Short mmCIF file of N, CA, C and O in Angstrom, two decimals:
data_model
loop_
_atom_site.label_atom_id
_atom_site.label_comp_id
_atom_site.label_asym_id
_atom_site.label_seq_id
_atom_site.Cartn_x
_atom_site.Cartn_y
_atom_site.Cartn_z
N UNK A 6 110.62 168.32 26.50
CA UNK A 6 110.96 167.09 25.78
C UNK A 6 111.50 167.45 24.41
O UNK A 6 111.02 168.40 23.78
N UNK A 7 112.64 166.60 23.85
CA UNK A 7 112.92 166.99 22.64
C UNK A 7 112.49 165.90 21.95
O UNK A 7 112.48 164.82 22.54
N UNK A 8 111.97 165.99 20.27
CA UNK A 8 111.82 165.16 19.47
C UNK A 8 112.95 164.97 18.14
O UNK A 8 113.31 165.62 17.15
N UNK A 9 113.23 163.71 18.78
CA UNK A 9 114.44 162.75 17.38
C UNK A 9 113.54 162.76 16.51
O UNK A 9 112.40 162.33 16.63
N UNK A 10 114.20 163.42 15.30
CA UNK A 10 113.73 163.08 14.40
C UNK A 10 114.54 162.97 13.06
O UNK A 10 114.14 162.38 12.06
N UNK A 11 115.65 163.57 13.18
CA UNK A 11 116.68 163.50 12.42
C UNK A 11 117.79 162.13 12.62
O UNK A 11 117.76 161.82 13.81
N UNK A 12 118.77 161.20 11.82
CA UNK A 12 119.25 160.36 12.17
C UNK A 12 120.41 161.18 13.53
O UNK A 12 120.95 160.44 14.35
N UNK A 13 120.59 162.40 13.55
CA UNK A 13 122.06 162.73 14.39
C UNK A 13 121.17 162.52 15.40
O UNK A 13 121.65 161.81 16.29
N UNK A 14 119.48 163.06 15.67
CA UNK A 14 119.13 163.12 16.97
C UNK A 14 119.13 161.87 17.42
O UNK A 14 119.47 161.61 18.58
N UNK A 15 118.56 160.54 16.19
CA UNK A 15 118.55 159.33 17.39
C UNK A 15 120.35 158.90 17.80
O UNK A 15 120.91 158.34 18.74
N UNK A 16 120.73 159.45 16.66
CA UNK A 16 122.51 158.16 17.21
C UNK A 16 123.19 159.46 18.82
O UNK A 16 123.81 159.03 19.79
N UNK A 17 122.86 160.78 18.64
CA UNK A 17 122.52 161.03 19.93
C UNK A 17 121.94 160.76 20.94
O UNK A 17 122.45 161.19 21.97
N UNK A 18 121.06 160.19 21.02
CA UNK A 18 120.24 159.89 22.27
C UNK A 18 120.78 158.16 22.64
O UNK A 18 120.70 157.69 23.77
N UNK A 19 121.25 157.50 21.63
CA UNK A 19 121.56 155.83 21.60
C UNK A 19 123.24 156.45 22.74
O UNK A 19 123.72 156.10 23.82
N UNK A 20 123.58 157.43 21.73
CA UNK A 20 125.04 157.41 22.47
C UNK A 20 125.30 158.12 23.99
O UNK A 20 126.40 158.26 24.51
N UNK A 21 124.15 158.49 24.49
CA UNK A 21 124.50 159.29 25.66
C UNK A 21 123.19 158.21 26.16
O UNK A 21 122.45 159.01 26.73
N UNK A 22 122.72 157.27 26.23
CA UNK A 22 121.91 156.22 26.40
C UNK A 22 120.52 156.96 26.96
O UNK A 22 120.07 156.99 28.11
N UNK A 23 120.12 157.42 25.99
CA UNK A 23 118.80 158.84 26.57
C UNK A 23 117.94 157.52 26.69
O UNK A 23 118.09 156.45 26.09
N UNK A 24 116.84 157.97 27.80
CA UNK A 24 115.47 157.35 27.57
C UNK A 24 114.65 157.55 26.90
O UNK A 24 114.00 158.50 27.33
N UNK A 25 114.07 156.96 25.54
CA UNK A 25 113.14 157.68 24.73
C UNK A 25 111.84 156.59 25.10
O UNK A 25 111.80 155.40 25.44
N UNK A 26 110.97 157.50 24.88
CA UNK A 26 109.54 157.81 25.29
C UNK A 26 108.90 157.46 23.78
O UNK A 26 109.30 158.19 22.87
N UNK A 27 107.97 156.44 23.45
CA UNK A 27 107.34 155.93 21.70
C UNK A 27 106.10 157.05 21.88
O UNK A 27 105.38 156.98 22.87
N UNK A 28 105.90 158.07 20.88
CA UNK A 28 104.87 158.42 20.85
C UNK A 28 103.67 157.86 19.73
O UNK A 28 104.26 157.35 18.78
N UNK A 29 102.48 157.81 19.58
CA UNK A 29 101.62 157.72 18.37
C UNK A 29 101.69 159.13 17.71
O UNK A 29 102.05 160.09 18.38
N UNK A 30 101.48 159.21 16.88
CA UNK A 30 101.69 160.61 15.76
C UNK A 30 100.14 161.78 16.55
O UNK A 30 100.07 163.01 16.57
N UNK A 31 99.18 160.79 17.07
CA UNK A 31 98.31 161.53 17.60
C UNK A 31 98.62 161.90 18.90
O UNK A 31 97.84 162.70 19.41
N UNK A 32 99.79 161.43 19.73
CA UNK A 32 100.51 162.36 20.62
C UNK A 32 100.18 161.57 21.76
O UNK A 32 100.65 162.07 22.79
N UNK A 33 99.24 160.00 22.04
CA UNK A 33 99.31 159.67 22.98
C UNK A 33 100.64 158.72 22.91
O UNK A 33 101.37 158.64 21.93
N UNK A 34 100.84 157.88 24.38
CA UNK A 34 102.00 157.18 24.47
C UNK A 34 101.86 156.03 24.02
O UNK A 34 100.78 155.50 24.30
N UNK A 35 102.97 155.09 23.05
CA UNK A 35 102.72 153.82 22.47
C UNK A 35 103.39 153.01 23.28
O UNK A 35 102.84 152.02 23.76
N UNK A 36 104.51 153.27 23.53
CA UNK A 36 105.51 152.73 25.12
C UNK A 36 106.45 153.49 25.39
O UNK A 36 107.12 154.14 24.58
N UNK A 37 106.58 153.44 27.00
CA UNK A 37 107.76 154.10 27.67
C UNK A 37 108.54 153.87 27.14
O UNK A 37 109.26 154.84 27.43
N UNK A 38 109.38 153.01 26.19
CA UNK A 38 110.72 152.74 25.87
C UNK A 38 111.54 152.07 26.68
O UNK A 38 111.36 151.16 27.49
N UNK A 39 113.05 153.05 26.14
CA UNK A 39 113.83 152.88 27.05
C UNK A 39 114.72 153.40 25.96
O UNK A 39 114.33 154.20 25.11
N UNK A 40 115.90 152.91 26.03
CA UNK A 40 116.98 152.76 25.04
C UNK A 40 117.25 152.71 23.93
O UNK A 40 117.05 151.56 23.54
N UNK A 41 117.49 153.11 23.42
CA UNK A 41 117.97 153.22 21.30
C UNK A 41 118.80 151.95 21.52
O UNK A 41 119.87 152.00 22.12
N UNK A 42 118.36 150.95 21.08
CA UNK A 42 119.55 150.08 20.64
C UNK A 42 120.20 150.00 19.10
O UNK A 42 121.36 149.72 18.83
N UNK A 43 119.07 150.31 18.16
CA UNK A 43 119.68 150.81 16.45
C UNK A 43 118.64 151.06 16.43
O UNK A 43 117.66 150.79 17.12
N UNK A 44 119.00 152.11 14.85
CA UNK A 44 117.81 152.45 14.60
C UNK A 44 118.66 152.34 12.60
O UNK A 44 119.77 151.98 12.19
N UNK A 45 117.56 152.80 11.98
CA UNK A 45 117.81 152.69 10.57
C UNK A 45 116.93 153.46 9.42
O UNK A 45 115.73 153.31 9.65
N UNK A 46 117.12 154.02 8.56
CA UNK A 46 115.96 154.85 8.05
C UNK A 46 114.17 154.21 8.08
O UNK A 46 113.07 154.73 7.87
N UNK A 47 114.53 153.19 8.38
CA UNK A 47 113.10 152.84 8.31
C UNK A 47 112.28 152.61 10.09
O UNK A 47 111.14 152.79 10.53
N UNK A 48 113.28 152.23 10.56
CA UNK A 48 112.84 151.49 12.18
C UNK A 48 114.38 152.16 13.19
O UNK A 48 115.51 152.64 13.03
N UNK A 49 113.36 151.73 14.27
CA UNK A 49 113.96 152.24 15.79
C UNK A 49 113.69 150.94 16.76
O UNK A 49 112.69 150.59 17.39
N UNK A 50 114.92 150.40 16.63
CA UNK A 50 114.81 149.46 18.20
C UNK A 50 115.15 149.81 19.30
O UNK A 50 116.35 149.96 19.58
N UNK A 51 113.96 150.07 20.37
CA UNK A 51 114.32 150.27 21.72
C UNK A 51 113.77 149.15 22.62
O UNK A 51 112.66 148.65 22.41
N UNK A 52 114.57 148.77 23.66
CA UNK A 52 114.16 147.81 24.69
C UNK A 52 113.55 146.48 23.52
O UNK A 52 112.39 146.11 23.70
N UNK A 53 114.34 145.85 22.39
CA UNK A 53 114.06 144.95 21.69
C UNK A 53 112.95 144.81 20.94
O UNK A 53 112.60 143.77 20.39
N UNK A 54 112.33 145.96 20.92
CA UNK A 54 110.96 146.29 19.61
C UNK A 54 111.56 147.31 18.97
O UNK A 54 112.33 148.20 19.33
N UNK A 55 111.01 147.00 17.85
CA UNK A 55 111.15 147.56 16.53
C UNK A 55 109.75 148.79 16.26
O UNK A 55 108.54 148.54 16.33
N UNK A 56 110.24 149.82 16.02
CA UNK A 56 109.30 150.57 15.58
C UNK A 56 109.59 151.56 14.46
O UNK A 56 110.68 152.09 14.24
N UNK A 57 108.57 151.73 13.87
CA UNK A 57 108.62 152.02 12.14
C UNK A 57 108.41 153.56 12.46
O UNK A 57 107.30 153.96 12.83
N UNK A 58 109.85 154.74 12.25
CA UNK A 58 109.75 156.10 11.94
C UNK A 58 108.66 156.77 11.55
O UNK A 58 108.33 157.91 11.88
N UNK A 59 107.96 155.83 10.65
CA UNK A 59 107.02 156.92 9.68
C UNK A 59 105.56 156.71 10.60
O UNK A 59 104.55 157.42 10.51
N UNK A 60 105.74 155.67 11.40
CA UNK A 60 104.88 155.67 12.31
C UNK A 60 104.48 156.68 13.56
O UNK A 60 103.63 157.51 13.89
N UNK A 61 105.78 155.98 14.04
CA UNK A 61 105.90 156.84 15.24
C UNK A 61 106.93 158.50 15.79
O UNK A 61 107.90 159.06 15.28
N UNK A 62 106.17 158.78 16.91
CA UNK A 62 107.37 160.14 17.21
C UNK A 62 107.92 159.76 18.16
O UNK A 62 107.13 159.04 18.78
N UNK A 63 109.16 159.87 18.82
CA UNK A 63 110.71 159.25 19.75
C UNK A 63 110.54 161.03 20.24
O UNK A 63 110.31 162.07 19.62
N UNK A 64 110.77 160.69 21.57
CA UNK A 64 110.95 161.90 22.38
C UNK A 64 111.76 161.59 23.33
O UNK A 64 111.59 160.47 23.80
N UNK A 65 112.70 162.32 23.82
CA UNK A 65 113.03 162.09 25.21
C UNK A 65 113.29 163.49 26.35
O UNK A 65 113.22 164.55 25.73
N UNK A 66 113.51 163.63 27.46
CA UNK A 66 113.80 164.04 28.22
C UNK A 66 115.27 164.99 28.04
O UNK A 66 116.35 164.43 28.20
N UNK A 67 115.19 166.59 27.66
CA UNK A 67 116.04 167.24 27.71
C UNK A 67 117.30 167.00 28.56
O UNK A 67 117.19 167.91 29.38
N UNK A 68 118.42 166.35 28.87
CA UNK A 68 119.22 165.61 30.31
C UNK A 68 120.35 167.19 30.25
O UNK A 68 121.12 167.23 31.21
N UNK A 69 120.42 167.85 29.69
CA UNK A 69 121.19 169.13 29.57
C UNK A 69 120.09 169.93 30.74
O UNK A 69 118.89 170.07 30.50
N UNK A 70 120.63 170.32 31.80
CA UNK A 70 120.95 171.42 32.75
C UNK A 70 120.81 172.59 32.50
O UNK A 70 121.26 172.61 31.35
N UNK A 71 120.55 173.51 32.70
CA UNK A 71 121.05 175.31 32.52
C UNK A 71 121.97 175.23 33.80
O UNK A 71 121.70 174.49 34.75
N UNK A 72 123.14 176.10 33.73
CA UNK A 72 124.03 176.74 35.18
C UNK A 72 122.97 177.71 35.66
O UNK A 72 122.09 178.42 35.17
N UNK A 73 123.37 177.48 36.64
CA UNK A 73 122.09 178.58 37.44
C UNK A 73 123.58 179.63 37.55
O UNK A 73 123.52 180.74 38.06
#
């Protein structure tokens, strides 16, 4: 799993429509998510909730491959 945490990582994950995963800072899950719809130095809207950066950790699913 990679963690957004920089603004390039979320407008990456909004633009290749990653699924991000809400973590609590203590590492359990706050919600599955879904979608970056904006985000802004302060908050992250996915699937129409708002969640506060300094709160939470945004992870998603590596979607890059290795060539075998």
């Amino acid at each position: 799993m990679k963690t957004l945490i920089t603004d390039v990582d979320l407008l990456a994950a909004a633009l290749t429509q990653a699924r991000v995963t809400v973590y609590e800072k203590d590492g359990h899950i706050a919600d599955y998510g879904g979608v970056i719809e904006k985000y802004t130095p302060e908050s992250v809207k996915i699937s129409g909730t708002y969640f506060m950066r300094e709160v939470y950790v945004f992870k998603t699913e590596n979607a890059r491959k290795k060539p075998e």
